[in-house]
Coordinates of N, CA and C in Angstrom, one line a residue:
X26 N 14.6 -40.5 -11.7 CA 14.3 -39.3 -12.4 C 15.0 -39.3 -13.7
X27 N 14.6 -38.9 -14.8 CA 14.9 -38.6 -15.8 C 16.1 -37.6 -15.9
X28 N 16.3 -36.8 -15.6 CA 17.3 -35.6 -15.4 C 18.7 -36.2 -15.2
X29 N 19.7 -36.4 -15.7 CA 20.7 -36.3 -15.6 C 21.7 -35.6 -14.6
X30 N 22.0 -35.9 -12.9 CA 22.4 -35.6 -12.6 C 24.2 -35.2 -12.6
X31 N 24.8 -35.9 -13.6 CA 26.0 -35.7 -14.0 C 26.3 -34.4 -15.1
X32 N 24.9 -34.1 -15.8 CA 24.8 -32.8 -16.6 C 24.6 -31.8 -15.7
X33 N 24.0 -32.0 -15.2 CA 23.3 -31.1 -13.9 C 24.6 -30.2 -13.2
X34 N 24.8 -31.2 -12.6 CA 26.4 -30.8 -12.3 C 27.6 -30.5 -13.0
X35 N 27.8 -31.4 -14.1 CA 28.7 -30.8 -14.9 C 28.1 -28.8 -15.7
X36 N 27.1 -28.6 -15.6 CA 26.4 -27.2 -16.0 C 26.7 -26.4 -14.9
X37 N 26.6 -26.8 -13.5 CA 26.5 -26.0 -12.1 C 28.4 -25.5 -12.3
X38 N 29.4 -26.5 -12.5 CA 30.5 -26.1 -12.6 C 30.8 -25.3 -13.4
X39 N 30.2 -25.7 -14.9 CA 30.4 -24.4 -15.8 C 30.1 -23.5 -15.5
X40 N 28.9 -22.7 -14.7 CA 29.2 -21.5 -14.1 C 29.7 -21.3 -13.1
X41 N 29.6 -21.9 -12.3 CA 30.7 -21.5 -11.2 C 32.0 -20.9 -11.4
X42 N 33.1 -21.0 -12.3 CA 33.8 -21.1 -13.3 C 33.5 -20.1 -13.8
X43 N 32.7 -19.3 -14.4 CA 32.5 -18.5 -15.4 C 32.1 -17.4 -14.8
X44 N 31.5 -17.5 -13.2 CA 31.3 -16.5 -12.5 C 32.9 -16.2 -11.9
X45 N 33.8 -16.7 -11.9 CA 35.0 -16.9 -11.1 C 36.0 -16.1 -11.9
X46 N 35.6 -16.0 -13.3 CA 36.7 -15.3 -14.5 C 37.0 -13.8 -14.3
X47 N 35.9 -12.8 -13.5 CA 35.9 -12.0 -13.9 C 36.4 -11.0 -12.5
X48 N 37.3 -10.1 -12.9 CA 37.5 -9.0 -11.4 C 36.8 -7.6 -11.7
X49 N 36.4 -7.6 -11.1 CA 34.7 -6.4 -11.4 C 35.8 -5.5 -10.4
X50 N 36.6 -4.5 -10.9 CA 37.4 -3.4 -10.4 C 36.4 -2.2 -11.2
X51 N 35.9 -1.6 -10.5 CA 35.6 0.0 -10.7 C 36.9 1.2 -11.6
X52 N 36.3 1.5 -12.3 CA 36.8 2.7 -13.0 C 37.4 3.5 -12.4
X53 N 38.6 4.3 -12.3 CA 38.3 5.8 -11.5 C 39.5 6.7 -12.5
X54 N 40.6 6.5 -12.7 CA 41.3 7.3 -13.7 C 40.7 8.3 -14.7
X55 N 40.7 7.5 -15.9 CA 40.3 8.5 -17.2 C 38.9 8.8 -17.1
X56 N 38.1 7.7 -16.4 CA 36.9 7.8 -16.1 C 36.3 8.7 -15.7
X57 N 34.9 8.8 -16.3 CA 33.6 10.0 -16.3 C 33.1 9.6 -14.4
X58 N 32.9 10.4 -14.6 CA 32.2 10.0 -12.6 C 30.4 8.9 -13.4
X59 N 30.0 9.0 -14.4 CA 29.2 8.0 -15.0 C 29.5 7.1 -14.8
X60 N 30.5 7.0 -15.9 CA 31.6 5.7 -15.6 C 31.9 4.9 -14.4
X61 N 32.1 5.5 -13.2 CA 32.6 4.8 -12.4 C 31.2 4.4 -11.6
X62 N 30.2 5.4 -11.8 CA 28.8 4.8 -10.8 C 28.6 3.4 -11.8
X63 N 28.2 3.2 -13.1 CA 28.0 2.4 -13.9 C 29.3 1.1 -13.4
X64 N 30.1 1.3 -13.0 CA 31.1 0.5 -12.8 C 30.9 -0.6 -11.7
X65 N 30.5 0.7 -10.9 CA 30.4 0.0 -9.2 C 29.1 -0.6 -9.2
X66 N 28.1 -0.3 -9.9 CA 26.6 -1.1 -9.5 C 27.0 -2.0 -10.4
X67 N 27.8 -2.6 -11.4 CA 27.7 -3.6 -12.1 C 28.7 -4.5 -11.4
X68 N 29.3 -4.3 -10.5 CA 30.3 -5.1 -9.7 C 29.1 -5.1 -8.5
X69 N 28.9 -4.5 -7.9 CA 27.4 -5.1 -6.8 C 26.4 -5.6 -7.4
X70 N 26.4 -5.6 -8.3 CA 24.9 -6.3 -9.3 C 25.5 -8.3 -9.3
X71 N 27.1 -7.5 -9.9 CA 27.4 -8.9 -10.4 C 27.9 -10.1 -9.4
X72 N 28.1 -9.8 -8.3 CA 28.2 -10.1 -7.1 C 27.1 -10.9 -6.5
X73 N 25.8 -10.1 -7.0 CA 24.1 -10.5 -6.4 C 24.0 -11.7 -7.0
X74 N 24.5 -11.5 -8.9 CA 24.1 -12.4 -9.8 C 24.8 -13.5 -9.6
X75 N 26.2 -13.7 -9.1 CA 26.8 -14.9 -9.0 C 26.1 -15.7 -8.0
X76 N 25.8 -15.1 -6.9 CA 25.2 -15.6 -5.7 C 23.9 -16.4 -6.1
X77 N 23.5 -15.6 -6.9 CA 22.0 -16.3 -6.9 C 22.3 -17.3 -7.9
X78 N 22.9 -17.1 -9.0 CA 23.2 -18.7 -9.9 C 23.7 -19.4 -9.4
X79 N 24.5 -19.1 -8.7 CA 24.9 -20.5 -7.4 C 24.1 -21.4 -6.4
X80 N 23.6 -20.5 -6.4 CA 22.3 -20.9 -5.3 C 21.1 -22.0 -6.1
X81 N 21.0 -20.8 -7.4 CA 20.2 -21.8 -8.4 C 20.8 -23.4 -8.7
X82 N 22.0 -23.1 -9.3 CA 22.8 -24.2 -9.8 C 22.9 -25.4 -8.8
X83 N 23.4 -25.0 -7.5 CA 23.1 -26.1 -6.4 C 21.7 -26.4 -6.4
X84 N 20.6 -25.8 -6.7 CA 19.4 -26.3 -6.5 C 18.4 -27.3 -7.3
X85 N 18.7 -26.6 -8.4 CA 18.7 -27.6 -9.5 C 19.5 -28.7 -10.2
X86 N 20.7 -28.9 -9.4 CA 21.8 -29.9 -10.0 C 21.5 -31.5 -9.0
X87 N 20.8 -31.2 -8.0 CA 20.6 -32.6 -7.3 C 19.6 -32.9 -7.2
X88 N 18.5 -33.2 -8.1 CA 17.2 -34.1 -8.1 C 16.9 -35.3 -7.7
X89 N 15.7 -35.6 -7.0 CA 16.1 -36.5 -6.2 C 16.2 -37.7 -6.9
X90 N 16.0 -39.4 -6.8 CA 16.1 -40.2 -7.5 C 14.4 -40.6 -8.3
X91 N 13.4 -40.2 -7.4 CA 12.4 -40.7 -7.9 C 11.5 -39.4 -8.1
X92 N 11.1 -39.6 -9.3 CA 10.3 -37.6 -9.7 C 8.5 -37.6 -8.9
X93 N 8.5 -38.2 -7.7 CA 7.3 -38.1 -7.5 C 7.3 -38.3 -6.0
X94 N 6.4 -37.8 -4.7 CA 6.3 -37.4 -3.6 C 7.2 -36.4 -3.4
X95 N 7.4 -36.8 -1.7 CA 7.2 -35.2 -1.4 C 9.1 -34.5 -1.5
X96 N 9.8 -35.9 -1.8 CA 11.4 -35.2 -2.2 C 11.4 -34.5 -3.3
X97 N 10.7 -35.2 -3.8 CA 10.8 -34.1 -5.6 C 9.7 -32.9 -5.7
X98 N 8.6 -32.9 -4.8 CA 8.1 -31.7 -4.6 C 8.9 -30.3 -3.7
X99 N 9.4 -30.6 -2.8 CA 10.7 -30.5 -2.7 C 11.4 -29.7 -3.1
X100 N 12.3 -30.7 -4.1 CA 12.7 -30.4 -5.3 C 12.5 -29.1 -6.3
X101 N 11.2 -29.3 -6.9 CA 10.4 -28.4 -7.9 C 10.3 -27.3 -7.1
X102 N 9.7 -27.0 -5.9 CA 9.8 -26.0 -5.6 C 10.9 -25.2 -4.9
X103 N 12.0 -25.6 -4.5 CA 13.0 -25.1 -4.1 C 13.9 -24.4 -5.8
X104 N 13.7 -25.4 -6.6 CA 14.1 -25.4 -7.9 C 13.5 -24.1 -8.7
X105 N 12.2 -24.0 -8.1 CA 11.5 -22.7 -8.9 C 12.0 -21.3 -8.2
X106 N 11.7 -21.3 -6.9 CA 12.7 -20.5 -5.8 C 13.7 -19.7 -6.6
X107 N 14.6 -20.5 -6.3 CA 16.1 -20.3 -7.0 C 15.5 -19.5 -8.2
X108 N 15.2 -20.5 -9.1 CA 14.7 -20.0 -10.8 C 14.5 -18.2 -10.8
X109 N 13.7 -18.1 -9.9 CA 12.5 -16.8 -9.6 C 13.9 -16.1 -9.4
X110 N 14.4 -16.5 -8.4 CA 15.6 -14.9 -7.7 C 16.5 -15.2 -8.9
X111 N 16.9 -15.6 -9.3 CA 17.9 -15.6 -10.3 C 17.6 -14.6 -11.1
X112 N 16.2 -14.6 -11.7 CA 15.7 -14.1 -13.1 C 15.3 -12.5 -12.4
X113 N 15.5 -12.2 -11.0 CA 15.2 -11.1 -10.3 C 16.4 -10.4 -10.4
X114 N 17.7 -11.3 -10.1 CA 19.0 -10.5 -10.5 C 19.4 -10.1 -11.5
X115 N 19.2 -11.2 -12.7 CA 19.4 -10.8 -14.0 C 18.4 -9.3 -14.3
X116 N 17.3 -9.7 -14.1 CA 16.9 -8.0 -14.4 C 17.2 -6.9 -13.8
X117 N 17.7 -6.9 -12.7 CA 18.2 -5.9 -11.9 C 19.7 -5.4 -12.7
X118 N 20.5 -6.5 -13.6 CA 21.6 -5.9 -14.1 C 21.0 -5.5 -15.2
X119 N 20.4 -5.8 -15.8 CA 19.5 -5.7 -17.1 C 19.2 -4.3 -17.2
X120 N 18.6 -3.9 -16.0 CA 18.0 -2.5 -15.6 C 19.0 -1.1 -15.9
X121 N 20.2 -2.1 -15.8 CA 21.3 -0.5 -15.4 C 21.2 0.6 -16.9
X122 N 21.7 1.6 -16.5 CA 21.6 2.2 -18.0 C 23.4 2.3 -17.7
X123 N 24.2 2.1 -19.1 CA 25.3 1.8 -19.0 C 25.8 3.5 -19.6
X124 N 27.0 3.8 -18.9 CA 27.7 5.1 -19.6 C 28.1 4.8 -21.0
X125 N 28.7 5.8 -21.2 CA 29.9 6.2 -22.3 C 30.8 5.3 -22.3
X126 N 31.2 4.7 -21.6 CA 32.4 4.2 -21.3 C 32.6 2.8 -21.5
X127 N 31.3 2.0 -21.7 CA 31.3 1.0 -21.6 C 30.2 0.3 -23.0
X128 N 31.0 0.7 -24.3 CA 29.5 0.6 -25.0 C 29.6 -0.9 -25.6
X129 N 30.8 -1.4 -25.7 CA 30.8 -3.0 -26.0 C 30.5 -3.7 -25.1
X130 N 31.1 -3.7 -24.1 CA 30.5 -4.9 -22.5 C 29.5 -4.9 -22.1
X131 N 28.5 -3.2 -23.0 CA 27.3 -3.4 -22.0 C 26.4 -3.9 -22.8
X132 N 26.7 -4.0 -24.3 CA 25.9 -4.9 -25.6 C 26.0 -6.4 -25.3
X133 N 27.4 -7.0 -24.7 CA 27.6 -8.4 -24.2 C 26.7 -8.9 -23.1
X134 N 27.0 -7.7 -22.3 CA 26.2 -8.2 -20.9 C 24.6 -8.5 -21.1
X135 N 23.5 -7.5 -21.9 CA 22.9 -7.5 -22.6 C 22.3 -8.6 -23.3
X136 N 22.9 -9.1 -24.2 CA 23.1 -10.8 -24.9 C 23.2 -11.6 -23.5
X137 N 24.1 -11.8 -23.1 CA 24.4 -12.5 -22.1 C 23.3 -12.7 -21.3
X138 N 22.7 -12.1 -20.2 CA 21.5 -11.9 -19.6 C 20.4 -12.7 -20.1
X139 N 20.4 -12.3 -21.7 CA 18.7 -12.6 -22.0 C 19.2 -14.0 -22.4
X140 N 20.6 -14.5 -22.7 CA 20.7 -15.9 -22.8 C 20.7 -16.7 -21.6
X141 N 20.8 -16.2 -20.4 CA 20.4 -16.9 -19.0 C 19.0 -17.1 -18.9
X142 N 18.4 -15.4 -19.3 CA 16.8 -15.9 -18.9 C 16.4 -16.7 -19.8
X143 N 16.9 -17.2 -20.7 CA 15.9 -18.4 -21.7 C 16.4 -19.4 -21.2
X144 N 18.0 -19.8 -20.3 CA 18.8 -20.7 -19.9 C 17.4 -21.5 -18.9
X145 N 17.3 -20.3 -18.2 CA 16.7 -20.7 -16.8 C 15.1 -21.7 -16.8
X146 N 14.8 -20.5 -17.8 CA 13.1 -20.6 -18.1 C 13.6 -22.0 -18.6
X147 N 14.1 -22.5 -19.7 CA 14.3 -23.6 -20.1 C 14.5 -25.0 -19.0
X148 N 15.5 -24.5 -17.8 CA 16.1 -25.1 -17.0 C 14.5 -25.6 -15.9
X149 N 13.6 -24.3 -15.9 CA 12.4 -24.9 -15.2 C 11.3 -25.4 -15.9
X150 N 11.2 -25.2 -17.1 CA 10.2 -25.9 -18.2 C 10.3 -27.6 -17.4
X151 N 11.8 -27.7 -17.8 CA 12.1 -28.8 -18.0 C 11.6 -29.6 -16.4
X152 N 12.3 -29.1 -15.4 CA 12.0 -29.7 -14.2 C 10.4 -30.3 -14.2
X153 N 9.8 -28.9 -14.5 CA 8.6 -29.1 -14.4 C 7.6 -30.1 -14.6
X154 N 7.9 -30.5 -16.7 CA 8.1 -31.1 -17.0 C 8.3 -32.9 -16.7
X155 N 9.6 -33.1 -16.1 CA 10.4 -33.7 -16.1 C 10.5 -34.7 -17.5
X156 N 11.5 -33.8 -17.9 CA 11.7 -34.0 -19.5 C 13.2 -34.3 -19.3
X157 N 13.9 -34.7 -19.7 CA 15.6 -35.7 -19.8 C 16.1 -34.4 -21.4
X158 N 15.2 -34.7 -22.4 CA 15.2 -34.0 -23.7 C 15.3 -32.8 -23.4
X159 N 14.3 -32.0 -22.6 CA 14.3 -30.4 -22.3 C 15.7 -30.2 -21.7
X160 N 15.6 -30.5 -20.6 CA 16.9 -30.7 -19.8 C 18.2 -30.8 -20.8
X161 N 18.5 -31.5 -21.7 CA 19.7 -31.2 -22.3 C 20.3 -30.1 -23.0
X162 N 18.1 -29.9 -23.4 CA 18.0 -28.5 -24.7 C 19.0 -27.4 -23.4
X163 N 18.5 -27.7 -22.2 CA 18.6 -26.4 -21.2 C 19.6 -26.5 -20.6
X164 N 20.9 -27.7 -21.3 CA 22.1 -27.8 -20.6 C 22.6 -27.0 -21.2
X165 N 22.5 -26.9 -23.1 CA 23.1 -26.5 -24.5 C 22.8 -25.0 -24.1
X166 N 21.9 -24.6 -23.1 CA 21.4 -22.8 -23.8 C 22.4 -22.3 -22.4
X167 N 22.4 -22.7 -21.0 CA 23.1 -22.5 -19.6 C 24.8 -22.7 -20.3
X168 N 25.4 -23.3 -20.9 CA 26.7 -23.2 -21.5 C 26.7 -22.2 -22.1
X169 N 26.1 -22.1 -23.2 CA 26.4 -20.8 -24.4 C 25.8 -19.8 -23.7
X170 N 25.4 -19.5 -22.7 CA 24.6 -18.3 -21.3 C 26.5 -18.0 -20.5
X171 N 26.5 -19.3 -20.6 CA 28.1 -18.7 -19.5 C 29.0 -18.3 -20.4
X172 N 29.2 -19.5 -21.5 CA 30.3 -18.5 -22.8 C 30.2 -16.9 -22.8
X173 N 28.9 -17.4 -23.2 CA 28.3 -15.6 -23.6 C 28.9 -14.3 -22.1
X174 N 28.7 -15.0 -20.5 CA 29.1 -14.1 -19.9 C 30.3 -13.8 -20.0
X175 N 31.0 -15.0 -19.8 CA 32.4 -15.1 -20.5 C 33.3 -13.9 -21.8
X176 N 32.6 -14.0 -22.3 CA 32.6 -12.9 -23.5 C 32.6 -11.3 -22.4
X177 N 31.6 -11.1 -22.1 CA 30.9 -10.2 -21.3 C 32.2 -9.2 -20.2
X178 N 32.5 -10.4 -19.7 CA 33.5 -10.3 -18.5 C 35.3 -9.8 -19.4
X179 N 35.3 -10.3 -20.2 CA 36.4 -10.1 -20.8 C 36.3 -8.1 -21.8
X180 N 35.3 -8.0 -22.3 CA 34.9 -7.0 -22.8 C 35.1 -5.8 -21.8
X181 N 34.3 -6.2 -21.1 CA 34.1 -5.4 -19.4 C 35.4 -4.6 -18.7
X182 N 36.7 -6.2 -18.9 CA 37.8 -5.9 -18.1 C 38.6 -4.6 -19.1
X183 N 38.3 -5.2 -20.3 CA 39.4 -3.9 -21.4 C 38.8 -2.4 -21.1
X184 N 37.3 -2.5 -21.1 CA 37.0 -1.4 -20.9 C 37.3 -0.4 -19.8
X185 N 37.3 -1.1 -18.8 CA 38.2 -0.6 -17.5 C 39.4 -0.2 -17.6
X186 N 39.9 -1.1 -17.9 CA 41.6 -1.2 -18.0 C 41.5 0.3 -19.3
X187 N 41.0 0.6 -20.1 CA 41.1 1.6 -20.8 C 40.8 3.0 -20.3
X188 N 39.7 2.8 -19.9 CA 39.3 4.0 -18.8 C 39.8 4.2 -17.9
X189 N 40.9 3.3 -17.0 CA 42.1 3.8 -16.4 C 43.3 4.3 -16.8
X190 N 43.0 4.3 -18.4 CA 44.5 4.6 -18.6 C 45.7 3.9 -18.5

């Protein structure tokens, strides 16, 4: 197969890792009672979302060696699976309407999100495909998707830590 399983995996780590940075503590001090619902569904949202990139990342990080019968059909479809719920969580965080309280992390999170869903779409183009070239495009967009959460998570934590006073 064309696909680089050492990117593959080296990408699956990067988020793994990047879902691991963040402690999704709920509001409750200075905080609006907004505030803290907005808090807690984005800590159960984010929770959903790690899971399922994980799920995705193991799914699409081991392709088989030959891109044709029925391991790599397989493959492609377990690969799309994943792809689908992923892009189901991401809009489910996508969905939240964010309080008062959180007007920077929820612009990051925001960015972040729609840089996964072009991550992913990119990530199944390529399978699909089986393109080596897409695949790398879609190693480059899943990095700067976790930076980006990255960003996200760090924004998120001040904002709390602020709204607790």
């Amino acid at each position: 197969m064309k696909i680089s399983r050492i990117n593959l995996v080296a990408v699956a780590l990067t988020m793994g890792l990047s879902f691991s940075t963040v402690a999704l503590i709920p509001a409750h001090a200075a905080a609006t009672q907004a505030d803290v619902d907005y808090s807690t569904a984005i800590s159960k949202l984010s929770v959903q979302f790690g899971k399922a990139a994980t799920e995705w990342a193991a799914a699409v990080s081991n392709p088989p060696t030959f891109s044709f019968g029925k391991k790599f059909s397989t493959y492609k479809a377990n690969a799309s699976t994943k792809s689908d719920l992923l892009l189901v969580a991401i809009g489910k965080m996508k969905a939240l309407t964010p309080s008062v309280g959180f007007p920077k992390s929820d612009a990051l999170l925001k960015k972040s999100l729609t840089a996964y869903e072009s991550a992913v779409g990119r990530v199944k183009t390529a399978i699909n495909k089986n393109d080596s070239k897409l695949m790398t495009k879609a190693n480059k967009a899943i990095i700067a998707a976790s930076s980006s959460y990255q960003s996200w998570a760090g924004s998120y934590a001040d904002e709390v830590k602020a709204l607790n006073g």
